[in-house]
Amino acid sequence: MEKFLEITPTSNVRIPNWKRAVIKVGSALVTESGRRISTKHMLPIASFITACRDQGKEIILVSSGAVAAGLSTQSRLATKQQKTIPEKQALAAIGQPMLMTTWSRLLDYTCAQLLLTYDDILNRKRFINAQNTLMELLMMKTIPIINENDTVATDELKVGDNDNLAAFVAVLANADLLIICSDIDGLYDADPRTHPDAKHISVVEAIDEKIHALAGGAQSKISTGGMRTKIQAAEKATSGGIDTIIMNGTKHVFFQMLLDGILCGTIFKRQQRPTVGRKHWMLHALPSAGSIYVDKGAAKAISTSGASLLPSGIVEISGDFQEGDAVFVYERNEDGAQRIAKGITRFRSTDLAKIIGKKSHEIPQVLDKNHQSDVVIHREYMVILNG
Ligand code: GLU
């Protein structure tokens, strides 16, 4: 553990110029042992934000710590190991204004509070509304401070962690940088707590299976605490064209270096051909309700010729989905099946099952219904993966 803390993962990597950043600050940085608010790390972070603002940059803060802050007022719950969901929600309701008051006191700018749920991201209308509010708040030169709306969000309504929430916010805000601050130095090629010679990784060009495995994916045992959600967040942000940095916010000197454009931590490079707007939302926010497997010819037409998906190329479907649901498209080949796209289907699974492999002119004979078109997933409603 000592070695882990001693490592100063500085490099000669420079951070690309940026104008608007989302900074995610984890509970470990705003609380003392997760039990009460502490300004120890908040103060240098606030100074960093102020310095960025003074340079003309825009900052949006995603701050955790509401539950922990609320805990300081409830001695009965402080020692209770397993708190119920309503207890945690009540603690968040108590702690959230305490968190806001502390940030407002430390920052030299007007702060504004936004509490979001997954529902606000999933529902495209609410997403756009939140985006409009955020843009207005930036125009008003405030510092928006965002947290999950824990009081109303239970499991199915929850983003669940502020790393992923921050990535959605970065996309929402059209940011060009996402900075995830926690008490870890970034990504290592093995868990530094159990592998003393683990090497720090400064730059990740693309997030692939190997990177997910390093963060404790299903295939790996070298899980680095809390890294999994950070990689998920980095994947969402970089695929939306946003550089993402994971850095150790307990090392205050790193903020000064960051101001000078020097990387301390791990940078995940933005994708050269980002998925933006509705397609990014479809890919990352919409849950998948099923899978459609296609033959090699259809896979090629989709991946390289910009074609829509037709029933004739489908070989199998799985899942119980409705018209308008998102589904993954897989290429079926001799190696098994590879995920190639995600899109919104125009057919429900029970209808689609009847027209697998059928030519377009056969569809009206099979489906006792006048389908306006034979297109299963229209090109405009499909995102090609790794394309
Ligand atoms: N919304 C939670 C809180 O403010 C934190 C969730 C997280 O840190 O991922 O306590």
mmCIF file of C-alpha atoms and ligand atoms in Angstrom:
data_model
loop_
_atom_site.group_PDB
_atom_site.id
_atom_site.type_symbol
_atom_site.label_atom_id
_atom_site.label_comp_id
_atom_site.label_asym_id
_atom_site.label_seq_id
_atom_site.Cartn_x
_atom_site.Cartn_y
_atom_site.Cartn_z
ATOM 1 C CA MET A 1 0.000 0.000 0.000
ATOM 2 C CA GLU A 2 2.847 2.338 0.885
ATOM 3 C CA LYS A 3 4.383 1.950 -2.545
ATOM 4 C CA PHE A 4 1.022 2.710 -4.104
ATOM 5 C CA LEU A 5 0.923 6.018 -2.271
ATOM 6 C CA GLU A 6 4.533 6.866 -3.018
ATOM 7 C CA ILE A 7 4.143 6.549 -6.767
ATOM 8 C CA THR A 8 3.843 9.932 -8.392
ATOM 9 C CA PRO A 9 2.373 9.121 -11.763
ATOM 10 C CA THR A 10 3.580 12.214 -13.506
ATOM 11 C CA SER A 11 4.664 11.972 -17.081
ATOM 12 C CA ASN A 12 5.685 14.283 -19.827
ATOM 13 C CA VAL A 13 2.241 13.869 -21.341
ATOM 14 C CA ARG A 14 0.501 17.155 -21.891
ATOM 15 C CA ILE A 15 -3.243 17.521 -21.679
ATOM 16 C CA PRO A 16 -4.922 18.806 -24.842
ATOM 17 C CA ASN A 17 -6.243 22.364 -24.489
ATOM 18 C CA TRP A 18 -9.700 22.494 -23.029
ATOM 19 C CA LYS A 19 -12.392 25.077 -22.398
ATOM 20 C CA ARG A 20 -15.148 23.258 -20.500
ATOM 21 C CA ALA A 21 -14.610 20.462 -17.973
ATOM 22 C CA VAL A 22 -16.717 18.322 -15.704
ATOM 23 C CA ILE A 23 -14.914 17.509 -12.461
ATOM 24 C CA LYS A 24 -16.181 14.535 -10.502
ATOM 25 C CA VAL A 25 -15.209 14.535 -6.846
ATOM 26 C CA GLY A 26 -15.664 11.268 -4.964
ATOM 27 C CA SER A 27 -16.876 10.808 -1.397
ATOM 28 C CA ALA A 28 -13.327 10.064 -0.197
ATOM 29 C CA LEU A 29 -12.367 13.647 -1.078
ATOM 30 C CA VAL A 30 -15.232 15.473 0.586
ATOM 31 C CA THR A 31 -15.498 13.481 3.796
ATOM 32 C CA GLU A 32 -13.433 12.272 6.677
ATOM 33 C CA SER A 33 -13.600 8.450 6.685
ATOM 34 C CA GLY A 34 -16.968 8.696 4.924
ATOM 35 C CA ARG A 35 -18.637 10.035 8.075
ATOM 36 C CA ARG A 36 -18.656 13.811 7.940
ATOM 37 C CA ILE A 37 -17.742 16.607 5.549
ATOM 38 C CA SER A 38 -14.101 17.593 5.618
ATOM 39 C CA THR A 39 -12.620 20.529 3.714
ATOM 40 C CA LYS A 40 -9.108 19.029 3.698
ATOM 41 C CA HIS A 41 -9.272 18.096 0.002
ATOM 42 C CA MET A 42 -12.256 20.270 -0.912
ATOM 43 C CA LEU A 43 -10.228 23.420 -0.331
ATOM 44 C CA PRO A 44 -7.455 22.689 -2.888
ATOM 45 C CA ILE A 45 -10.103 21.457 -5.348
ATOM 46 C CA ALA A 46 -12.056 24.689 -4.885
ATOM 47 C CA SER A 47 -8.845 26.710 -5.447
ATOM 48 C CA PHE A 48 -8.229 24.721 -8.624
ATOM 49 C CA ILE A 49 -11.763 25.428 -9.858
ATOM 50 C CA THR A 50 -11.384 29.125 -9.081
ATOM 51 C CA ALA A 51 -8.039 29.239 -10.912
ATOM 52 C CA CYS A 52 -9.612 27.528 -13.947
ATOM 53 C CA ARG A 53 -12.433 30.045 -13.935
ATOM 54 C CA ASP A 54 -9.943 32.890 -13.685
ATOM 55 C CA GLN A 55 -8.316 31.498 -16.861
ATOM 56 C CA GLY A 56 -11.692 31.749 -18.599
ATOM 57 C CA LYS A 57 -12.497 28.039 -18.448
ATOM 58 C CA GLU A 58 -15.898 26.658 -17.510
ATOM 59 C CA ILE A 59 -16.342 24.070 -14.774
ATOM 60 C CA ILE A 60 -19.212 21.819 -13.798
ATOM 61 C CA LEU A 61 -18.794 19.938 -10.545
ATOM 62 C CA VAL A 62 -20.263 16.515 -9.846
ATOM 63 C CA SER A 63 -19.908 16.003 -6.111
ATOM 64 C CA SER A 64 -20.621 12.926 -4.010
ATOM 65 C CA GLY A 65 -20.823 12.923 -0.244
ATOM 66 C CA ALA A 66 -24.448 13.738 0.585
ATOM 67 C CA VAL A 67 -25.077 10.475 2.429
ATOM 68 C CA ALA A 68 -21.810 10.748 4.358
ATOM 69 C CA ALA A 69 -22.509 14.369 5.290
ATOM 70 C CA GLY A 70 -25.980 13.468 6.569
ATOM 71 C CA LEU A 71 -24.503 10.686 8.651
ATOM 72 C CA SER A 72 -22.696 13.169 10.881
ATOM 73 C CA THR A 73 -26.067 14.326 12.232
ATOM 74 C CA GLN A 74 -27.445 10.858 13.030
ATOM 75 C CA SER A 75 -25.413 9.104 15.702
ATOM 76 C CA ARG A 76 -27.834 6.147 15.760
ATOM 77 C CA LEU A 77 -27.061 5.364 12.117
ATOM 78 C CA ALA A 78 -23.340 6.159 12.231
ATOM 79 C CA THR A 79 -22.439 2.726 13.587
ATOM 80 C CA LYS A 80 -25.111 0.752 11.734
ATOM 81 C CA GLN A 81 -23.390 -1.433 9.110
ATOM 82 C CA GLN A 82 -26.287 -2.063 6.684
ATOM 83 C CA LYS A 83 -28.470 1.000 6.270
ATOM 84 C CA THR A 84 -31.835 0.619 4.578
ATOM 85 C CA ILE A 85 -32.527 2.422 1.303
ATOM 86 C CA PRO A 86 -34.970 4.917 2.942
ATOM 87 C CA GLU A 87 -32.344 5.589 5.638
ATOM 88 C CA LYS A 88 -29.727 6.353 2.981
ATOM 89 C CA GLN A 89 -32.203 8.505 1.052
ATOM 90 C CA ALA A 90 -33.048 10.451 4.199
ATOM 91 C CA LEU A 91 -29.343 10.882 4.964
ATOM 92 C CA ALA A 92 -28.804 12.223 1.416
ATOM 93 C CA ALA A 93 -31.663 14.695 1.924
ATOM 94 C CA ILE A 94 -30.031 15.927 5.138
ATOM 95 C CA GLY A 95 -26.497 15.946 3.737
ATOM 96 C CA GLN A 96 -27.087 17.500 0.312
ATOM 97 C CA PRO A 97 -27.650 21.078 1.580
ATOM 98 C CA MET A 98 -24.644 20.665 3.886
ATOM 99 C CA LEU A 99 -22.554 19.651 0.877
ATOM 100 C CA MET A 100 -23.816 22.618 -1.147
ATOM 101 C CA THR A 101 -23.206 25.062 1.700
ATOM 102 C CA THR A 102 -19.630 23.870 2.050
ATOM 103 C CA TRP A 103 -18.866 24.098 -1.691
ATOM 104 C CA SER A 104 -20.515 27.540 -1.891
ATOM 105 C CA ARG A 105 -18.390 28.743 1.001
ATOM 106 C CA LEU A 106 -15.176 27.520 -0.643
ATOM 107 C CA LEU A 107 -15.858 28.687 -4.186
ATOM 108 C CA ASP A 108 -15.641 32.338 -5.182
ATOM 109 C CA TYR A 109 -18.483 31.994 -7.667
ATOM 110 C CA THR A 110 -22.230 31.585 -7.446
ATOM 111 C CA CYS A 111 -23.099 27.914 -7.212
ATOM 112 C CA ALA A 112 -26.207 26.215 -8.581
ATOM 113 C CA GLN A 113 -27.574 22.824 -7.599
ATOM 114 C CA LEU A 114 -28.847 20.205 -10.050
ATOM 115 C CA LEU A 115 -30.091 16.851 -8.805
ATOM 116 C CA LEU A 116 -30.545 14.283 -11.572
ATOM 117 C CA THR A 117 -31.770 10.709 -11.880
ATOM 118 C CA TYR A 118 -31.284 8.114 -14.586
ATOM 119 C CA ASP A 119 -34.830 8.927 -15.678
ATOM 120 C CA ASP A 120 -33.670 12.422 -16.635
ATOM 121 C CA ILE A 121 -31.078 10.868 -18.930
ATOM 122 C CA LEU A 122 -33.260 8.092 -20.331
ATOM 123 C CA ASN A 123 -36.125 10.394 -21.206
ATOM 124 C CA ARG A 124 -34.839 12.372 -24.176
ATOM 125 C CA LYS A 125 -37.141 15.344 -23.437
ATOM 126 C CA ARG A 126 -35.931 15.628 -19.835
ATOM 127 C CA PHE A 127 -32.352 15.185 -21.047
ATOM 128 C CA ILE A 128 -32.732 18.175 -23.381
ATOM 129 C CA ASN A 129 -34.402 20.193 -20.589
ATOM 130 C CA ALA A 130 -31.515 19.476 -18.231
ATOM 131 C CA GLN A 131 -29.115 20.429 -21.018
ATOM 132 C CA ASN A 132 -30.883 23.760 -21.578
ATOM 133 C CA THR A 133 -30.757 24.559 -17.863
ATOM 134 C CA LEU A 134 -27.085 23.664 -17.662
ATOM 135 C CA MET A 135 -26.209 25.856 -20.654
ATOM 136 C CA GLU A 136 -28.111 28.761 -19.120
ATOM 137 C CA LEU A 137 -26.295 28.304 -15.810
ATOM 138 C CA LEU A 138 -22.933 28.421 -17.596
ATOM 139 C CA MET A 139 -24.010 31.584 -19.437
ATOM 140 C CA MET A 140 -24.865 33.055 -16.035
ATOM 141 C CA LYS A 141 -21.255 32.309 -14.998
ATOM 142 C CA THR A 142 -22.298 30.064 -12.139
ATOM 143 C CA ILE A 143 -20.675 26.802 -11.105
ATOM 144 C CA PRO A 144 -23.284 24.058 -11.489
ATOM 145 C CA ILE A 145 -22.914 21.397 -8.786
ATOM 146 C CA ILE A 146 -24.561 18.092 -9.589
ATOM 147 C CA ASN A 147 -25.413 14.975 -7.614
ATOM 148 C CA GLU A 148 -27.758 12.081 -8.124
ATOM 149 C CA ASN A 149 -31.232 12.798 -6.742
ATOM 150 C CA ASP A 150 -30.926 10.070 -4.123
ATOM 151 C CA THR A 151 -34.220 10.928 -2.434
ATOM 152 C CA VAL A 152 -36.346 9.736 -5.343
ATOM 153 C CA ALA A 153 -34.001 7.353 -7.135
ATOM 154 C CA THR A 154 -34.172 3.752 -6.096
ATOM 155 C CA ASP A 155 -32.462 1.021 -8.057
ATOM 156 C CA GLU A 156 -34.236 1.101 -11.409
ATOM 157 C CA LEU A 157 -34.206 4.910 -11.475
ATOM 158 C CA LYS A 158 -30.604 5.245 -10.426
ATOM 159 C CA VAL A 159 -27.472 5.852 -12.440
ATOM 160 C CA GLY A 160 -25.997 4.262 -9.309
ATOM 161 C CA ASP A 161 -22.619 5.913 -9.148
ATOM 162 C CA ASN A 162 -21.382 9.400 -9.718
ATOM 163 C CA ASP A 163 -18.620 8.297 -12.134
ATOM 164 C CA ASN A 164 -21.187 7.301 -14.750
ATOM 165 C CA LEU A 165 -23.391 10.265 -13.838
ATOM 166 C CA ALA A 166 -20.421 12.590 -14.450
ATOM 167 C CA ALA A 167 -19.871 11.026 -17.895
ATOM 168 C CA PHE A 168 -23.514 11.615 -18.825
ATOM 169 C CA VAL A 169 -23.197 15.184 -17.537
ATOM 170 C CA ALA A 170 -20.034 15.718 -19.605
ATOM 171 C CA VAL A 171 -21.954 14.650 -22.726
ATOM 172 C CA LEU A 172 -24.978 16.721 -21.697
ATOM 173 C CA ALA A 173 -22.737 19.758 -21.240
ATOM 174 C CA ASN A 174 -20.724 19.268 -24.449
ATOM 175 C CA ALA A 175 -17.614 19.348 -22.271
ATOM 176 C CA ASP A 176 -14.215 18.692 -23.770
ATOM 177 C CA LEU A 177 -12.688 17.218 -20.627
ATOM 178 C CA LEU A 178 -13.901 14.954 -17.818
ATOM 179 C CA ILE A 179 -11.716 14.837 -14.701
ATOM 180 C CA ILE A 180 -12.515 12.036 -12.267
ATOM 181 C CA CYS A 181 -10.859 12.739 -8.923
ATOM 182 C CA SER A 182 -10.645 10.053 -6.286
ATOM 183 C CA ASP A 183 -7.986 8.657 -3.971
ATOM 184 C CA ILE A 184 -6.379 6.431 -6.603
ATOM 185 C CA ASP A 185 -3.619 7.386 -9.019
ATOM 186 C CA GLY A 186 -5.273 6.130 -12.182
ATOM 187 C CA LEU A 187 -4.938 2.853 -14.031
ATOM 188 C CA TYR A 188 -2.234 0.236 -13.391
ATOM 189 C CA ASP A 189 -1.435 -2.904 -15.364
ATOM 190 C CA ALA A 190 -2.169 -4.897 -12.184
ATOM 191 C CA ASP A 191 -3.558 -4.111 -8.752
ATOM 192 C CA PRO A 192 -0.738 -2.152 -7.052
ATOM 193 C CA ARG A 193 -1.940 -3.273 -3.636
ATOM 194 C CA THR A 194 -1.227 -6.907 -4.411
ATOM 195 C CA HIS A 195 1.335 -6.582 -7.233
ATOM 196 C CA PRO A 196 4.261 -4.466 -5.976
ATOM 197 C CA ASP A 197 5.719 -4.080 -9.483
ATOM 198 C CA ALA A 198 2.466 -2.936 -11.063
ATOM 199 C CA LYS A 199 3.114 -0.270 -13.689
ATOM 200 C CA HIS A 200 1.134 2.931 -13.916
ATOM 201 C CA ILE A 201 -0.514 3.553 -17.298
ATOM 202 C CA SER A 202 -0.451 7.216 -18.361
ATOM 203 C CA VAL A 203 -2.240 7.106 -21.691
ATOM 204 C CA VAL A 204 -5.038 4.860 -22.911
ATOM 205 C CA GLU A 205 -5.650 5.315 -26.626
ATOM 206 C CA ALA A 206 -8.768 3.127 -26.764
ATOM 207 C CA ILE A 207 -10.830 1.318 -24.153
ATOM 208 C CA ASP A 208 -10.966 -2.335 -25.165
ATOM 209 C CA GLU A 209 -11.591 -5.616 -23.363
ATOM 210 C CA LYS A 210 -8.037 -5.597 -21.970
ATOM 211 C CA ILE A 211 -8.610 -2.249 -20.283
ATOM 212 C CA HIS A 212 -11.939 -3.404 -18.854
ATOM 213 C CA ALA A 213 -10.196 -6.522 -17.529
ATOM 214 C CA LEU A 214 -7.574 -4.378 -15.761
ATOM 215 C CA ALA A 215 -10.377 -2.576 -14.009
ATOM 216 C CA GLY A 216 -11.799 -5.795 -12.691
ATOM 217 C CA GLY A 217 -13.870 -7.043 -15.595
ATOM 218 C CA ALA A 218 -15.402 -10.498 -15.455
ATOM 219 C CA GLN A 219 -12.235 -12.167 -16.774
ATOM 220 C CA SER A 220 -9.888 -10.650 -14.221
ATOM 221 C CA LYS A 221 -9.031 -11.043 -10.589
ATOM 222 C CA ILE A 222 -6.922 -7.880 -10.416
ATOM 223 C CA SER A 223 -9.732 -5.561 -9.580
ATOM 224 C CA THR A 224 -8.581 -2.121 -8.451
ATOM 225 C CA GLY A 225 -11.170 -0.762 -6.048
ATOM 226 C CA GLY A 226 -13.684 1.511 -7.695
ATOM 227 C CA MET A 227 -11.944 1.407 -11.071
ATOM 228 C CA ARG A 228 -14.721 -0.444 -12.904
ATOM 229 C CA THR A 229 -17.215 2.433 -12.857
ATOM 230 C CA LYS A 230 -14.443 4.878 -13.743
ATOM 231 C CA ILE A 231 -13.584 2.917 -16.889
ATOM 232 C CA GLN A 232 -17.286 2.725 -17.789
ATOM 233 C CA ALA A 233 -17.457 6.496 -17.366
ATOM 234 C CA ALA A 234 -14.315 6.990 -19.457
ATOM 235 C CA GLU A 235 -15.829 4.808 -22.187
ATOM 236 C CA LYS A 236 -19.021 6.870 -22.298
ATOM 237 C CA ALA A 237 -17.142 10.159 -22.338
ATOM 238 C CA THR A 238 -14.392 9.244 -24.821
ATOM 239 C CA SER A 239 -16.906 7.733 -27.209
ATOM 240 C CA GLY A 240 -18.679 11.109 -27.083
ATOM 241 C CA GLY A 241 -15.441 12.901 -28.017
ATOM 242 C CA ILE A 242 -14.413 13.900 -24.473
ATOM 243 C CA ASP A 243 -10.902 13.303 -23.094
ATOM 244 C CA THR A 244 -11.098 11.716 -19.648
ATOM 245 C CA ILE A 245 -8.570 11.907 -16.821
ATOM 246 C CA ILE A 246 -8.533 9.788 -13.675
ATOM 247 C CA MET A 247 -6.380 11.392 -11.003
ATOM 248 C CA ASN A 248 -5.628 11.296 -7.303
ATOM 249 C CA GLY A 249 -7.282 14.320 -5.711
ATOM 250 C CA THR A 250 -5.592 13.724 -2.359
ATOM 251 C CA LYS A 251 -2.276 14.814 -3.939
ATOM 252 C CA HIS A 252 -2.873 18.527 -4.039
ATOM 253 C CA VAL A 253 0.201 19.377 -6.108
ATOM 254 C CA PHE A 254 -1.425 17.504 -9.017
ATOM 255 C CA PHE A 255 -4.006 20.262 -9.373
ATOM 256 C CA GLN A 256 -1.290 22.859 -9.885
ATOM 257 C CA MET A 257 0.297 20.623 -12.519
ATOM 258 C CA LEU A 258 -3.057 20.103 -14.188
ATOM 259 C CA LEU A 259 -3.425 23.879 -14.400
ATOM 260 C CA ASP A 260 -0.070 23.939 -16.201
ATOM 261 C CA GLY A 261 -1.386 21.306 -18.613
ATOM 262 C CA ILE A 262 0.673 18.415 -17.203
ATOM 263 C CA LEU A 263 -0.954 15.037 -16.768
ATOM 264 C CA CYS A 264 -0.805 13.373 -13.348
ATOM 265 C CA GLY A 265 -2.842 10.220 -13.567
ATOM 266 C CA THR A 266 -4.279 8.388 -16.548
ATOM 267 C CA ILE A 267 -5.733 10.041 -19.627
ATOM 268 C CA PHE A 268 -8.187 8.174 -21.828
ATOM 269 C CA LYS A 269 -8.051 9.769 -25.265
ATOM 270 C CA ARG A 270 -11.228 10.907 -26.928
ATOM 271 C CA GLN A 271 -12.311 8.865 -29.935
ATOM 272 C CA GLN A 272 -11.374 10.380 -33.260
ATOM 273 C CA ARG A 273 -14.812 9.696 -34.700
ATOM 274 C CA PRO A 274 -17.111 10.330 -31.736
ATOM 275 C CA THR A 275 -20.687 9.179 -31.476
ATOM 276 C CA VAL A 276 -22.679 12.287 -30.690
ATOM 277 C CA GLY A 277 -26.180 13.508 -29.921
ATOM 278 C CA ARG A 278 -29.053 11.059 -30.206
ATOM 279 C CA LYS A 279 -26.761 8.205 -31.238
ATOM 280 C CA HIS A 280 -24.597 8.584 -28.116
ATOM 281 C CA TRP A 281 -27.731 8.605 -25.991
ATOM 282 C CA MET A 282 -28.975 5.479 -27.775
ATOM 283 C CA LEU A 283 -25.674 3.701 -27.272
ATOM 284 C CA HIS A 284 -25.024 4.575 -23.643
ATOM 285 C CA ALA A 285 -28.270 5.616 -21.985
ATOM 286 C CA LEU A 286 -30.865 3.309 -23.516
ATOM 287 C CA PRO A 287 -30.830 -0.187 -22.038
ATOM 288 C CA SER A 288 -30.821 -3.071 -24.511
ATOM 289 C CA ALA A 289 -33.974 -5.187 -24.533
ATOM 290 C CA GLY A 290 -32.708 -8.003 -26.751
ATOM 291 C CA SER A 291 -30.387 -9.210 -29.490
ATOM 292 C CA ILE A 292 -30.603 -9.717 -33.240
ATOM 293 C CA TYR A 293 -28.094 -12.047 -34.945
ATOM 294 C CA VAL A 294 -27.305 -11.471 -38.617
ATOM 295 C CA ASP A 295 -25.348 -13.342 -41.297
ATOM 296 C CA LYS A 296 -21.981 -12.199 -42.638
ATOM 297 C CA GLY A 297 -23.479 -10.479 -45.680
ATOM 298 C CA ALA A 298 -25.859 -8.358 -43.628
ATOM 299 C CA ALA A 299 -23.087 -7.595 -41.111
ATOM 300 C CA LYS A 300 -20.859 -6.315 -43.903
ATOM 301 C CA ALA A 301 -23.665 -4.228 -45.419
ATOM 302 C CA ILE A 302 -24.366 -2.662 -42.013
ATOM 303 C CA SER A 303 -20.757 -2.099 -40.971
ATOM 304 C CA THR A 304 -19.235 -0.899 -44.205
ATOM 305 C CA SER A 305 -21.944 0.105 -46.654
ATOM 306 C CA GLY A 306 -24.197 2.167 -44.421
ATOM 307 C CA ALA A 307 -27.147 -0.178 -44.933
ATOM 308 C CA SER A 308 -30.242 -0.532 -42.738
ATOM 309 C CA LEU A 309 -31.083 -3.939 -41.251
ATOM 310 C CA LEU A 310 -33.602 -6.020 -43.220
ATOM 311 C CA PRO A 311 -35.270 -9.313 -42.189
ATOM 312 C CA SER A 312 -33.485 -11.285 -44.935
ATOM 313 C CA GLY A 313 -30.109 -10.976 -43.170
ATOM 314 C CA ILE A 314 -31.402 -12.045 -39.740
ATOM 315 C CA VAL A 315 -30.617 -15.573 -38.583
ATOM 316 C CA GLU A 316 -31.826 -15.514 -34.976
ATOM 317 C CA ILE A 317 -33.261 -13.215 -32.320
ATOM 318 C CA SER A 318 -33.336 -13.372 -28.541
ATOM 319 C CA GLY A 319 -35.134 -11.423 -25.833
ATOM 320 C CA ASP A 320 -38.626 -10.092 -25.531
ATOM 321 C CA PHE A 321 -38.664 -6.624 -27.065
ATOM 322 C CA GLN A 322 -41.224 -4.139 -28.289
ATOM 323 C CA GLU A 323 -41.266 -1.803 -31.256
ATOM 324 C CA GLY A 324 -39.095 1.187 -30.306
ATOM 325 C CA ASP A 325 -36.810 -0.744 -27.935
ATOM 326 C CA ALA A 326 -33.041 -0.698 -28.283
ATOM 327 C CA VAL A 327 -31.358 -3.972 -29.252
ATOM 328 C CA PHE A 328 -27.829 -5.125 -29.954
ATOM 329 C CA VAL A 329 -26.977 -6.530 -33.376
ATOM 330 C CA TYR A 330 -24.464 -9.399 -33.557
ATOM 331 C CA GLU A 331 -22.663 -10.924 -36.537
ATOM 332 C CA ARG A 332 -22.968 -14.717 -36.448
ATOM 333 C CA ASN A 333 -19.863 -16.387 -37.925
ATOM 334 C CA GLU A 334 -17.584 -19.371 -37.425
ATOM 335 C CA ASP A 335 -15.984 -17.672 -34.370
ATOM 336 C CA GLY A 336 -19.342 -17.348 -32.625
ATOM 337 C CA ALA A 337 -20.976 -13.934 -32.474
ATOM 338 C CA GLN A 338 -19.501 -10.430 -32.442
ATOM 339 C CA ARG A 339 -21.422 -7.368 -31.378
ATOM 340 C CA ILE A 340 -21.465 -4.951 -34.316
ATOM 341 C CA ALA A 341 -24.213 -2.391 -33.704
ATOM 342 C CA LYS A 342 -26.974 -1.095 -31.457
ATOM 343 C CA GLY A 343 -30.213 0.292 -32.778
ATOM 344 C CA ILE A 344 -33.898 0.884 -32.292
ATOM 345 C CA THR A 345 -36.099 -1.851 -33.731
ATOM 346 C CA ARG A 346 -39.294 -1.156 -35.657
ATOM 347 C CA PHE A 347 -40.620 -4.662 -35.011
ATOM 348 C CA ARG A 348 -41.494 -6.357 -31.743
ATOM 349 C CA SER A 349 -39.793 -9.696 -31.118
ATOM 350 C CA THR A 350 -42.953 -11.791 -31.606
ATOM 351 C CA ASP A 351 -43.473 -10.339 -35.112
ATOM 352 C CA LEU A 352 -39.793 -10.409 -35.999
ATOM 353 C CA ALA A 353 -39.573 -14.098 -35.096
ATOM 354 C CA LYS A 354 -42.029 -14.840 -37.933
ATOM 355 C CA ILE A 355 -40.047 -13.041 -40.640
ATOM 356 C CA ILE A 356 -36.478 -14.129 -39.859
ATOM 357 C CA GLY A 357 -34.634 -14.638 -43.163
ATOM 358 C CA LYS A 358 -37.651 -13.593 -45.269
ATOM 359 C CA LYS A 359 -37.429 -11.440 -48.366
ATOM 360 C CA SER A 360 -39.183 -8.066 -48.181
ATOM 361 C CA HIS A 361 -42.036 -9.053 -50.533
ATOM 362 C CA GLU A 362 -42.881 -12.065 -48.316
ATOM 363 C CA ILE A 363 -43.502 -9.983 -45.197
ATOM 364 C CA PRO A 364 -47.109 -8.875 -45.850
ATOM 365 C CA GLN A 365 -48.047 -12.546 -46.419
ATOM 366 C CA VAL A 366 -46.574 -13.603 -43.070
ATOM 367 C CA LEU A 367 -47.509 -10.697 -40.873
ATOM 368 C CA ASP A 368 -51.186 -10.060 -40.901
ATOM 369 C CA LYS A 369 -50.562 -6.385 -40.823
ATOM 370 C CA ASN A 370 -49.591 -3.590 -43.159
ATOM 371 C CA HIS A 371 -46.058 -2.820 -42.102
ATOM 372 C CA GLN A 372 -45.099 0.493 -43.628
ATOM 373 C CA SER A 373 -41.630 -0.740 -44.352
ATOM 374 C CA ASP A 374 -39.534 -3.882 -44.288
ATOM 375 C CA VAL A 375 -36.706 -2.105 -42.443
ATOM 376 C CA VAL A 376 -36.069 -3.650 -39.013
ATOM 377 C CA ILE A 377 -33.546 -1.059 -37.864
ATOM 378 C CA HIS A 378 -33.204 2.078 -39.936
ATOM 379 C CA ARG A 379 -29.687 3.346 -40.500
ATOM 380 C CA GLU A 380 -30.503 6.650 -38.765
ATOM 381 C CA TYR A 381 -31.408 4.740 -35.621
ATOM 382 C CA MET A 382 -28.345 2.528 -35.547
ATOM 383 C CA VAL A 383 -24.870 3.036 -34.062
ATOM 384 C CA ILE A 384 -22.025 0.980 -35.529
ATOM 385 C CA LEU A 385 -19.636 -0.228 -32.857
ATOM 386 C CA ASN A 386 -15.878 0.148 -33.426
ATOM 387 C CA GLY A 387 -16.790 1.664 -36.760
HETATM 388 N N1 GLU B 1 -25.028 10.287 -4.497
HETATM 389 C C1 GLU B 1 -24.193 9.699 -3.479
HETATM 390 C C2 GLU B 1 -23.929 10.711 -2.360
HETATM 391 O O1 GLU B 1 -23.936 11.893 -2.608
HETATM 392 C C3 GLU B 1 -22.853 9.247 -3.998
HETATM 393 C C4 GLU B 1 -22.821 8.263 -5.131
HETATM 394 C C5 GLU B 1 -21.368 7.998 -5.608
HETATM 395 O O2 GLU B 1 -20.442 8.501 -5.005
HETATM 396 O O3 GLU B 1 -21.154 7.312 -6.594
HETATM 397 O O4 GLU B 1 -23.653 10.326 -1.248
#
